[in-house]
Amino acid sequence: MAASCIYDVFLSFSGVDTRKNFTAHLLAALERHDLYTFRDDTKLTRGEEIGPELLKAIEQSKVSIIIFSKSYASSRWCLDELVKIMNCKRRFGQIVIPIFYDIQPSDVRSQRGCYEEAFASHEKRFDMKMVKNWRSALKEAANLSGYDLQNMANGCESTFIETAVREVADKLNLTCLSVADYPVGIKPRVKKLSEFLKLGSNSDNVRIVAIWGIGGSGKTTIAKAMYNRIHRIHEFESSSFLANVGPTSMQPNGFVELQEKLLCDLRLDGNQRIRSQDYGIEVIKRRAWCRKVLLVLDDVDNIRQLRALAINRDLLRSGSIIIVTTRNLSSVSSLQVDEVYKPKELNREESLQLFSWHAFRRDQPVEDYEILSEEVVSYAKGLPLVLEILGSFLSDKTVPEWRSELKKLKKIPNNDVQGKLRLSFDSLDNEQRGLFLDIACFFLLEWTKTCQSKH
Ligand SMILES: Nc1ncnc2c1ncn2[C@@H]1O[C@H](COP(=O)(O)OP(=O)(O)OP(=O)(O)O)[C@@H](O)[C@H]1O
Ligand SMILES: [Mg+2]
């Protein structure tokens, strides 16, 4: 793939045949799936020659979708695009996907019927070498594995488009949320969560699962990984990951901001301005819940947040899934959750790995630091946040410095470390921070200093 890819998808199509119907629907579906698509809309108004801008856009795309329709080969412009696309496939390994729209793939491959006529006309007008290039690019592209509208989904365009776009998204392996700098042990935890969600059970009930645990235990991280995994695969009509619901709701106009983000993610904004929280509740009730949705509500800490987002299981369309992360189960009691998932702390091996990534930028301690690392890790009690903090804090220190810090750490009663970290550091107020430091959690203080000096 070219190093500087800007677009996920480049669409090559004949405007005469498909601009206002198939291509428009395909483009809308690509956008729904957050695939950033380049579509040249100026073919009819520009001269015959394909411009450098367009050639560059092809180079900067990860996937090219070619819509072969009846008039595709009559357009010199399309054929030039095609040559460039096949060139990018050879040079950068660009993924190329042909779609056969209202035309037999065999006619395209063998350049028969309207394709034969188009080439006969080109041969009269253009240089033979150029036409030969077009012919060979066409042959090569038409032989790639692609989609034939007549033979898929009984020719139903909307189902066909949805299937094709999902597969394109899978091919691109796009993850939409960054999960963690150094993910460790995510897979088994996501697997456990998917059991609670009963994924693949074909059940059509609404499913609501709470991820519950203390601050820094990895709730949000697991929710993000799960969201990345299922928001495309499953049959959701729309999805949204609302991060930091609690803290956002505390901001001025925070509830309305959350409502707008939800409607925007579900592609229901329609340029509608939410005038007030109550107005927003009604818009969500009326427009959002008639769809099958995947919704992640991250860090809910008060029942008012669920009310403002009109989250009510009786209103949700069957098959919808809600994942909510919280430190306080009573704040989500109104949801009548089906299951509560409490993520397990990282085990010794996982802890050492995560710590090492932050301390040494590799998955295990470097020489001379093995035993010291084991000792430090035992104090983190498997809490990812603490492992990150300790690792980052110690990363540039010498062995004597490690020893000295460990001595201080040993003064903290072993069982207390986790207890004192019931809230992640960011959420503590000044008074709590003082208390926190009094009990000698010097690592956090140093870490904060380091962070502040970076910003
Ligand atoms: N399995 C993991 N692998 C690597 N890093 C992780 C893992 N789990 C969590 N982390 C990291 O630990 C930190 C805390 O994780 P996270 O934000 O998910 O915790 P949380 O339980 O949501 O905390 P809070 O209650 O404060 O919202 C993050 O920086 C995250 O990247
Ligand atoms: Mg969180």
Short mmCIF file of C-alpha atoms and ligand atoms in Angstrom, two decimals:
data_model
loop_
_atom_site.label_atom_id
_atom_site.label_comp_id
_atom_site.label_asym_id
_atom_site.label_seq_id
_atom_site.Cartn_x
_atom_site.Cartn_y
_atom_site.Cartn_z
CA MET A 1 0.00 0.00 0.00
CA ALA A 2 1.29 3.50 -0.75
CA ALA A 3 2.85 5.06 2.33
CA SER A 4 0.69 8.17 2.29
CA CYS A 5 -2.80 6.74 1.92
CA ILE A 6 -5.41 9.37 2.61
CA TYR A 7 -8.53 7.65 1.32
CA ASP A 8 -9.91 4.28 2.24
CA VAL A 9 -11.66 3.87 -1.08
CA PHE A 10 -11.42 5.26 -4.60
CA LEU A 11 -14.52 4.79 -6.74
CA SER A 12 -14.12 4.42 -10.48
CA PHE A 13 -17.43 4.48 -12.35
CA SER A 14 -19.18 5.66 -15.44
CA GLY A 15 -21.20 8.73 -14.54
CA VAL A 16 -23.69 8.23 -17.36
CA ASP A 17 -24.76 4.80 -16.08
CA THR A 18 -24.55 4.98 -12.33
CA ARG A 19 -23.88 8.45 -10.93
CA LYS A 20 -27.40 9.09 -9.71
CA ASN A 21 -28.36 5.60 -8.62
CA PHE A 22 -26.00 2.75 -7.84
CA THR A 23 -22.89 4.84 -7.21
CA ALA A 24 -24.81 7.29 -5.05
CA HIS A 25 -26.17 4.44 -2.90
CA LEU A 26 -22.77 2.77 -2.69
CA LEU A 27 -21.16 6.02 -1.63
CA ALA A 28 -23.77 6.54 1.08
CA ALA A 29 -23.15 3.02 2.42
CA LEU A 30 -19.38 3.55 2.42
CA GLU A 31 -19.86 6.74 4.39
CA ARG A 32 -22.18 5.00 6.83
CA HIS A 33 -19.35 2.57 7.52
CA ASP A 34 -16.91 5.44 8.01
CA LEU A 35 -14.94 4.56 4.92
CA TYR A 36 -13.39 7.75 3.63
CA THR A 37 -14.08 7.67 -0.08
CA PHE A 38 -12.76 9.66 -3.01
CA ARG A 39 -15.28 10.05 -5.76
CA ASP A 40 -14.57 12.19 -8.75
CA ASP A 41 -17.66 14.20 -9.46
CA THR A 42 -16.36 16.41 -12.19
CA LYS A 43 -16.05 14.02 -15.09
CA LEU A 44 -18.80 15.64 -17.08
CA THR A 45 -17.48 19.15 -16.81
CA ARG A 46 -13.76 18.67 -17.33
CA GLY A 47 -11.78 17.96 -20.48
CA GLU A 48 -10.98 14.51 -21.71
CA GLU A 49 -7.61 14.03 -20.07
CA ILE A 50 -7.49 12.61 -16.60
CA GLY A 51 -5.95 15.20 -14.27
CA PRO A 52 -2.94 14.79 -11.94
CA GLU A 53 -5.18 15.36 -8.93
CA LEU A 54 -7.18 12.30 -9.78
CA LEU A 55 -4.12 10.17 -10.42
CA LYS A 56 -2.79 11.21 -7.04
CA ALA A 57 -6.08 10.33 -5.35
CA ILE A 58 -5.87 6.82 -6.81
CA GLU A 59 -2.36 6.43 -5.43
CA GLN A 60 -3.51 7.67 -2.05
CA SER A 61 -6.33 5.12 -1.72
CA LYS A 62 -6.15 1.78 0.03
CA VAL A 63 -8.88 0.18 -2.05
CA SER A 64 -10.17 0.90 -5.53
CA ILE A 65 -13.68 -0.19 -6.39
CA ILE A 66 -14.37 -0.33 -10.11
CA ILE A 67 -18.00 -0.34 -11.15
CA PHE A 68 -18.14 -1.99 -14.55
CA SER A 69 -21.34 -0.90 -16.23
CA LYS A 70 -22.40 -0.77 -19.88
CA SER A 71 -20.73 2.55 -20.71
CA TYR A 72 -17.59 2.11 -18.60
CA ALA A 73 -15.36 1.12 -21.52
CA SER A 74 -16.68 3.95 -23.73
CA SER A 75 -15.13 6.50 -21.43
CA ARG A 76 -11.50 7.27 -22.02
CA TRP A 77 -11.43 8.79 -18.59
CA CYS A 78 -12.56 5.56 -16.92
CA LEU A 79 -10.01 3.54 -18.86
CA ASP A 80 -7.20 5.87 -17.86
CA GLU A 81 -8.28 5.51 -14.24
CA LEU A 82 -8.29 1.77 -14.67
CA VAL A 83 -4.71 1.71 -15.99
CA LYS A 84 -3.58 3.80 -13.03
CA ILE A 85 -5.46 1.59 -10.57
CA MET A 86 -3.88 -1.59 -11.90
CA ASN A 87 -0.53 0.13 -11.78
CA CYS A 88 -1.06 0.92 -8.09
CA LYS A 89 -2.08 -2.66 -7.49
CA ARG A 90 1.22 -3.85 -8.90
CA ARG A 91 3.36 -1.19 -7.25
CA PHE A 92 1.79 -0.80 -3.84
CA GLY A 93 -0.43 -3.85 -3.48
CA GLN A 94 -3.57 -1.69 -3.64
CA ILE A 95 -6.70 -3.78 -3.14
CA VAL A 96 -8.85 -3.71 -6.29
CA ILE A 97 -12.45 -4.85 -6.27
CA PRO A 98 -14.53 -5.04 -9.44
CA ILE A 99 -18.30 -4.75 -9.28
CA PHE A 100 -20.33 -5.85 -12.29
CA TYR A 101 -23.38 -3.67 -12.51
CA ASP A 102 -26.01 -4.55 -15.06
CA ILE A 103 -23.47 -6.34 -17.22
CA GLN A 104 -22.21 -9.91 -17.59
CA PRO A 105 -18.72 -10.37 -16.11
CA SER A 106 -17.85 -12.58 -19.09
CA ASP A 107 -18.66 -9.71 -21.50
CA VAL A 108 -16.26 -7.48 -19.63
CA ARG A 109 -13.54 -10.14 -19.39
CA SER A 110 -13.70 -11.03 -23.07
CA GLN A 111 -14.49 -7.46 -24.14
CA ARG A 112 -17.62 -8.47 -25.98
CA GLY A 113 -20.92 -6.70 -26.68
CA CYS A 114 -20.88 -3.02 -25.77
CA TYR A 115 -17.27 -3.31 -24.65
CA GLU A 116 -16.29 -4.60 -28.08
CA GLU A 117 -18.07 -1.66 -29.71
CA ALA A 118 -16.39 0.80 -27.38
CA PHE A 119 -12.94 -0.52 -28.19
CA ALA A 120 -13.61 -0.55 -31.91
CA SER A 121 -14.40 3.14 -31.67
CA HIS A 122 -11.33 3.85 -29.51
CA GLU A 123 -9.11 2.12 -32.03
CA LYS A 124 -10.22 4.59 -34.67
CA ARG A 125 -9.53 7.63 -32.49
CA PHE A 126 -6.59 6.84 -30.26
CA ASP A 127 -3.05 5.60 -30.44
CA MET A 128 -2.93 1.78 -30.67
CA LYS A 129 -0.45 1.45 -27.83
CA MET A 130 -2.77 3.34 -25.51
CA VAL A 131 -5.75 1.20 -26.47
CA LYS A 132 -3.68 -1.92 -25.90
CA ASN A 133 -2.88 -0.72 -22.40
CA TRP A 134 -6.55 -0.12 -21.71
CA ARG A 135 -7.45 -3.57 -22.98
CA SER A 136 -4.89 -5.33 -20.85
CA ALA A 137 -5.77 -3.35 -17.68
CA LEU A 138 -9.44 -4.17 -18.27
CA LYS A 139 -8.72 -7.85 -18.71
CA GLU A 140 -6.61 -7.97 -15.57
CA ALA A 141 -9.17 -6.10 -13.45
CA ALA A 142 -12.17 -8.06 -14.67
CA ASN A 143 -10.48 -11.30 -13.70
CA LEU A 144 -10.06 -10.27 -10.09
CA SER A 145 -12.47 -11.61 -7.57
CA GLY A 146 -15.38 -9.21 -7.27
CA TYR A 147 -19.13 -8.86 -7.01
CA ASP A 148 -21.73 -9.54 -9.65
CA LEU A 149 -25.01 -7.80 -8.88
CA GLN A 150 -27.10 -10.27 -10.88
CA ASN A 151 -25.74 -13.20 -8.90
CA MET A 152 -25.87 -11.82 -5.40
CA ALA A 153 -28.78 -11.07 -3.10
CA ASN A 154 -31.20 -11.90 -5.93
CA GLY A 155 -30.15 -8.71 -7.61
CA CYS A 156 -31.45 -6.62 -4.71
CA GLU A 157 -29.26 -3.54 -4.87
CA SER A 158 -29.46 -2.43 -1.26
CA THR A 159 -28.58 -5.86 0.19
CA PHE A 160 -25.85 -6.24 -2.40
CA ILE A 161 -24.33 -2.88 -1.49
CA GLU A 162 -24.48 -3.57 2.25
CA THR A 163 -22.75 -6.96 1.85
CA ALA A 164 -20.08 -5.59 -0.46
CA VAL A 165 -19.32 -2.62 1.80
CA ARG A 166 -19.05 -4.80 4.91
CA GLU A 167 -16.58 -7.01 3.12
CA VAL A 168 -14.57 -4.01 1.96
CA ALA A 169 -14.49 -2.75 5.56
CA ASP A 170 -13.30 -6.17 6.73
CA LYS A 171 -10.62 -6.27 4.05
CA LEU A 172 -9.35 -2.94 5.26
CA ASN A 173 -9.39 -4.27 8.78
CA LEU A 174 -10.26 -0.84 10.07
CA THR A 175 -10.39 -0.38 13.76
CA CYS A 176 -12.06 2.81 14.65
CA LEU A 177 -10.97 3.28 18.25
CA SER A 178 -7.43 3.19 19.51
CA VAL A 179 -7.52 0.60 22.28
CA ALA A 180 -4.25 0.94 24.23
CA ASP A 181 -0.64 1.87 23.55
CA TYR A 182 0.49 -1.65 24.38
CA PRO A 183 -2.51 -3.98 24.50
CA VAL A 184 -2.01 -7.01 26.71
CA GLY A 185 -4.48 -9.78 27.49
CA ILE A 186 -7.33 -8.10 25.62
CA LYS A 187 -8.44 -11.16 23.65
CA PRO A 188 -9.56 -13.42 26.53
CA ARG A 189 -11.37 -10.53 28.19
CA VAL A 190 -13.20 -9.61 25.01
CA LYS A 191 -14.09 -13.27 24.60
CA LYS A 192 -15.56 -13.36 28.08
CA LEU A 193 -17.55 -10.21 27.36
CA SER A 194 -18.89 -11.66 24.12
CA GLU A 195 -20.21 -14.64 26.08
CA PHE A 196 -22.13 -12.23 28.31
CA LEU A 197 -23.42 -10.43 25.22
CA LYS A 198 -24.52 -13.79 23.78
CA LEU A 199 -23.10 -12.86 20.42
CA GLY A 200 -24.01 -15.27 17.67
CA SER A 201 -26.91 -16.75 19.63
CA ASN A 202 -29.39 -15.43 17.07
CA SER A 203 -31.46 -14.14 19.93
CA ASP A 204 -33.49 -11.10 19.02
CA ASN A 205 -33.72 -9.70 22.51
CA VAL A 206 -32.23 -6.43 23.61
CA ARG A 207 -29.00 -7.25 25.46
CA ILE A 208 -27.51 -4.96 28.08
CA VAL A 209 -24.21 -5.74 29.81
CA ALA A 210 -22.41 -3.64 32.40
CA ILE A 211 -18.64 -3.74 32.70
CA TRP A 212 -18.02 -2.95 36.31
CA GLY A 213 -14.83 -2.46 38.28
CA ILE A 214 -12.55 -0.04 40.04
CA GLY A 215 -10.81 2.84 38.28
CA GLY A 216 -7.96 1.82 36.02
CA SER A 217 -8.99 -1.81 35.82
CA GLY A 218 -9.41 -1.71 32.03
CA LYS A 219 -13.19 -1.36 31.60
CA THR A 220 -13.01 1.26 28.87
CA THR A 221 -10.20 -0.58 27.14
CA ILE A 222 -12.23 -3.78 26.91
CA ALA A 223 -15.32 -1.89 25.78
CA LYS A 224 -13.35 -0.24 22.98
CA ALA A 225 -11.85 -3.52 21.82
CA MET A 226 -15.32 -5.09 21.80
CA TYR A 227 -16.80 -2.18 19.90
CA ASN A 228 -14.07 -2.39 17.26
CA ARG A 229 -14.75 -6.08 16.90
CA ILE A 230 -18.48 -6.06 16.49
CA HIS A 231 -19.69 -2.74 15.22
CA ARG A 232 -19.25 -3.82 11.62
CA ILE A 233 -19.64 -7.59 11.79
CA HIS A 234 -23.01 -7.64 13.43
CA GLU A 235 -26.15 -6.52 11.85
CA PHE A 236 -26.44 -3.15 13.50
CA GLU A 237 -27.99 -0.36 11.56
CA SER A 238 -26.04 2.24 13.54
CA SER A 239 -23.55 2.34 16.35
CA SER A 240 -22.08 4.79 18.80
CA PHE A 241 -19.33 4.80 21.39
CA LEU A 242 -20.03 7.57 23.88
CA ALA A 243 -16.79 8.06 25.79
CA ASN A 244 -16.58 9.64 29.24
CA VAL A 245 -20.30 10.07 29.72
CA GLY A 246 -19.94 11.03 33.40
CA PRO A 247 -17.23 13.69 33.02
CA THR A 248 -18.85 15.10 29.85
CA SER A 249 -22.21 15.47 31.58
CA MET A 250 -20.51 17.69 34.19
CA GLN A 251 -19.42 20.21 31.56
CA PRO A 252 -21.61 23.23 30.76
CA ASN A 253 -24.21 22.01 28.28
CA GLY A 254 -22.74 18.52 28.72
CA PHE A 255 -26.01 16.60 28.46
CA VAL A 256 -26.91 18.27 25.18
CA GLU A 257 -23.40 17.59 23.89
CA LEU A 258 -23.89 13.88 24.64
CA GLN A 259 -27.28 13.87 22.93
CA GLU A 260 -25.85 15.54 19.84
CA LYS A 261 -22.93 13.13 19.70
CA LEU A 262 -25.30 10.17 19.96
CA LEU A 263 -27.55 11.45 17.18
CA CYS A 264 -24.58 12.30 15.02
CA ASP A 265 -23.01 8.83 15.48
CA LEU A 266 -26.32 7.20 14.66
CA ARG A 267 -26.40 9.44 11.58
CA LEU A 268 -29.59 11.10 12.67
CA ASP A 269 -28.41 14.64 13.15
CA GLY A 270 -29.92 15.98 9.93
CA ASN A 271 -28.44 19.35 10.88
CA GLN A 272 -30.92 19.50 13.69
CA ARG A 273 -29.77 21.62 16.58
CA ILE A 274 -30.71 20.28 19.97
CA ARG A 275 -32.18 23.29 21.70
CA SER A 276 -32.43 21.84 25.18
CA GLN A 277 -31.94 18.62 27.08
CA ASP A 278 -35.68 17.87 27.16
CA TYR A 279 -36.00 18.49 23.45
CA GLY A 280 -33.03 16.14 22.89
CA ILE A 281 -34.69 13.37 24.89
CA GLU A 282 -37.75 13.51 22.66
CA VAL A 283 -35.68 13.54 19.44
CA ILE A 284 -33.74 10.47 20.59
CA LYS A 285 -36.90 8.62 21.61
CA ARG A 286 -38.60 9.41 18.33
CA ARG A 287 -35.73 8.81 15.93
CA ALA A 288 -32.94 6.72 17.41
CA TRP A 289 -34.53 3.69 18.95
CA CYS A 290 -36.44 2.48 15.92
CA ARG A 291 -33.08 1.20 14.70
CA LYS A 292 -31.11 -1.82 15.74
CA VAL A 293 -28.15 -0.19 17.47
CA LEU A 294 -24.89 -1.00 19.15
CA LEU A 295 -24.27 1.53 21.87
CA VAL A 296 -21.40 1.83 24.31
CA LEU A 297 -21.89 4.20 27.22
CA ASP A 298 -18.54 4.69 28.85
CA ASP A 299 -18.05 5.75 32.43
CA VAL A 300 -21.62 6.31 33.52
CA ASP A 301 -21.73 7.50 37.11
CA ASN A 302 -25.19 8.87 37.55
CA ILE A 303 -28.66 7.78 36.61
CA ARG A 304 -29.36 11.25 35.17
CA GLN A 305 -27.01 10.52 32.29
CA LEU A 306 -29.12 7.56 31.17
CA ARG A 307 -32.25 9.64 31.45
CA ALA A 308 -30.80 12.42 29.33
CA LEU A 309 -29.93 9.89 26.63
CA ALA A 310 -33.40 8.33 26.82
CA ILE A 311 -31.90 4.89 27.39
CA ASN A 312 -34.76 2.62 28.26
CA ARG A 313 -34.72 -1.04 27.34
CA ASP A 314 -38.44 -1.06 26.57
CA LEU A 315 -37.95 1.54 23.86
CA LEU A 316 -35.02 -0.17 22.16
CA ARG A 317 -35.43 -2.14 18.99
CA SER A 318 -34.94 -5.90 19.40
CA GLY A 319 -31.44 -7.12 18.62
CA SER A 320 -29.87 -3.92 19.94
CA ILE A 321 -26.87 -4.18 22.26
CA ILE A 322 -25.86 -1.79 25.00
CA ILE A 323 -22.55 -2.00 26.82
CA VAL A 324 -22.12 0.32 29.75
CA THR A 325 -18.94 0.80 31.79
CA THR A 326 -19.18 2.02 35.34
CA ARG A 327 -17.49 2.02 38.71
CA ASN A 328 -20.81 2.20 40.44
CA LEU A 329 -23.47 -0.35 39.57
CA SER A 330 -26.26 1.55 41.26
CA SER A 331 -25.88 4.35 38.70
CA VAL A 332 -27.02 1.96 35.95
CA SER A 333 -29.72 0.15 37.90
CA SER A 334 -32.47 1.68 35.75
CA LEU A 335 -31.12 -0.25 32.78
CA GLN A 336 -32.01 -3.64 34.28
CA VAL A 337 -28.76 -5.06 32.93
CA ASP A 338 -28.76 -8.68 31.83
CA GLU A 339 -25.23 -9.37 33.01
CA VAL A 340 -22.46 -7.71 34.95
CA TYR A 341 -18.95 -8.38 33.75
CA LYS A 342 -16.15 -7.67 36.20
CA PRO A 343 -12.86 -7.90 34.30
CA LYS A 344 -10.19 -10.00 35.95
CA GLU A 345 -6.98 -8.29 37.00
CA LEU A 346 -4.00 -8.99 34.75
CA ASN A 347 -2.18 -12.15 35.83
CA ARG A 348 1.51 -12.12 36.76
CA GLU A 349 2.74 -12.76 33.25
CA GLU A 350 0.41 -10.19 31.67
CA SER A 351 1.33 -7.65 34.34
CA LEU A 352 5.03 -8.08 33.73
CA GLN A 353 4.45 -7.69 30.01
CA LEU A 354 2.45 -4.47 30.31
CA PHE A 355 4.88 -3.06 32.85
CA SER A 356 7.84 -3.94 30.61
CA TRP A 357 6.29 -2.25 27.58
CA HIS A 358 6.06 0.97 29.53
CA ALA A 359 9.38 0.66 31.33
CA PHE A 360 11.54 -0.81 28.57
CA ARG A 361 9.51 -0.56 25.34
CA ARG A 362 9.61 -4.34 25.01
CA ASP A 363 7.54 -7.21 26.37
CA GLN A 364 9.97 -8.31 29.10
CA PRO A 365 12.46 -6.65 31.41
CA VAL A 366 15.95 -5.91 30.14
CA GLU A 367 18.99 -7.50 31.76
CA ASP A 368 19.67 -6.56 35.39
CA TYR A 369 16.10 -5.39 35.87
CA GLU A 370 14.34 -8.78 35.93
CA ILE A 371 14.03 -9.26 39.68
CA LEU A 372 13.40 -5.59 40.39
CA SER A 373 10.62 -5.61 37.80
CA GLU A 374 9.01 -8.67 39.36
CA GLU A 375 9.05 -6.93 42.72
CA VAL A 376 7.50 -3.72 41.41
CA VAL A 377 4.86 -5.60 39.45
CA SER A 378 3.76 -7.49 42.55
CA TYR A 379 2.66 -4.15 44.01
CA ALA A 380 0.35 -3.29 41.14
CA LYS A 381 -2.07 -6.11 41.89
CA GLY A 382 -2.79 -6.61 38.20
CA LEU A 383 -4.24 -3.13 37.72
CA PRO A 384 -3.35 -1.90 34.20
CA LEU A 385 -3.35 1.76 35.14
CA VAL A 386 -0.91 1.21 38.00
CA LEU A 387 1.35 -0.92 35.82
CA GLU A 388 1.41 1.82 33.23
CA ILE A 389 2.19 4.50 35.77
CA LEU A 390 4.92 2.53 37.51
CA GLY A 391 6.47 1.47 34.20
CA SER A 392 6.51 4.99 32.78
CA PHE A 393 7.83 6.44 36.02
CA LEU A 394 10.75 4.03 36.27
CA SER A 395 11.53 3.87 32.57
CA ASP A 396 14.54 6.18 32.55
CA LYS A 397 15.94 5.35 35.99
CA THR A 398 19.11 3.52 37.00
CA VAL A 399 19.28 0.34 39.09
CA PRO A 400 20.13 2.24 42.33
CA GLU A 401 17.21 4.59 41.66
CA TRP A 402 14.90 1.62 41.18
CA ARG A 403 16.13 0.15 44.48
CA SER A 404 15.48 3.38 46.30
CA GLU A 405 11.97 3.72 44.82
CA LEU A 406 11.23 0.11 45.68
CA LYS A 407 12.21 0.75 49.28
CA LYS A 408 9.60 3.51 49.43
CA LEU A 409 7.05 1.32 47.73
CA LYS A 410 7.58 -1.40 50.29
CA LYS A 411 6.43 0.97 52.99
CA ILE A 412 2.93 0.88 51.52
CA PRO A 413 1.04 -2.01 53.07
CA ASN A 414 0.93 -4.58 50.34
CA ASN A 415 -2.79 -5.17 50.38
CA ASP A 416 -3.50 -1.51 50.47
CA VAL A 417 -2.17 -0.47 47.08
CA GLN A 418 -5.22 -1.63 45.23
CA GLY A 419 -7.53 -0.34 47.90
CA LYS A 420 -6.03 3.11 47.72
CA LEU A 421 -6.46 3.16 43.98
CA ARG A 422 -10.18 2.74 44.00
CA LEU A 423 -10.42 5.77 41.85
CA SER A 424 -8.07 6.48 39.04
CA PHE A 425 -5.82 9.38 39.76
CA ASP A 426 -7.43 11.70 37.23
CA SER A 427 -10.72 11.59 39.03
CA LEU A 428 -9.42 12.49 42.49
CA ASP A 429 -10.08 15.92 43.87
CA ASN A 430 -7.34 17.87 45.62
CA GLU A 431 -8.21 16.64 49.06
CA GLN A 432 -8.22 13.03 47.97
CA ARG A 433 -4.94 13.55 46.19
CA GLY A 434 -3.42 14.80 49.42
CA LEU A 435 -4.66 11.73 51.22
CA PHE A 436 -3.39 9.58 48.44
CA LEU A 437 0.08 11.06 48.67
CA ASP A 438 0.08 10.84 52.43
CA ILE A 439 -0.11 7.14 52.14
CA ALA A 440 3.08 7.29 50.13
CA CYS A 441 1.89 6.74 46.62
CA PHE A 442 4.88 8.70 45.46
CA PHE A 443 4.86 7.06 42.05
CA LEU A 444 1.70 8.77 41.06
CA LEU A 445 2.97 12.14 42.17
CA GLU A 446 6.16 11.78 40.18
CA TRP A 447 4.23 10.54 37.19
CA THR A 448 1.93 13.52 37.26
CA LYS A 449 4.91 15.85 37.45
CA THR A 450 6.41 14.17 34.43
CA CYS A 451 3.15 14.46 32.51
CA GLN A 452 2.75 18.11 33.40
CA SER A 453 6.26 18.93 32.28
CA LYS A 454 5.50 17.26 28.96
CA HIS A 455 2.43 19.42 28.28
N1 LIG B 1 -5.41 -5.01 28.80
C1 LIG B 1 -4.73 -3.87 28.75
N2 LIG B 1 -3.57 -3.80 28.05
C2 LIG B 1 -2.87 -2.65 28.00
N3 LIG B 1 -3.23 -1.52 28.59
C3 LIG B 1 -4.38 -1.52 29.29
C4 LIG B 1 -5.19 -2.69 29.39
N4 LIG B 1 -6.27 -2.40 30.14
C5 LIG B 1 -6.14 -1.12 30.46
N5 LIG B 1 -5.02 -0.59 29.96
C6 LIG B 1 -4.53 0.79 30.13
O1 LIG B 1 -4.75 1.15 31.48
C7 LIG B 1 -5.28 2.44 31.61
C8 LIG B 1 -6.60 2.37 32.35
O2 LIG B 1 -7.50 1.59 31.59
P1 LIG B 1 -9.03 2.03 31.39
O3 LIG B 1 -9.11 3.47 31.08
O4 LIG B 1 -9.62 1.08 30.44
O5 LIG B 1 -9.58 1.78 32.85
P2 LIG B 1 -11.05 2.01 33.38
O6 LIG B 1 -11.41 0.81 34.17
O7 LIG B 1 -11.94 2.39 32.26
O8 LIG B 1 -10.81 3.24 34.37
P3 LIG B 1 -11.86 4.36 34.82
O9 LIG B 1 -12.80 3.74 35.79
O10 LIG B 1 -10.98 5.40 35.45
O11 LIG B 1 -12.55 4.87 33.60
C9 LIG B 1 -5.42 2.98 30.20
O12 LIG B 1 -4.35 3.85 29.93
C10 LIG B 1 -5.36 1.77 29.32
O13 LIG B 1 -4.75 2.06 28.08
MG MG B 2 -12.95 4.13 31.83
#
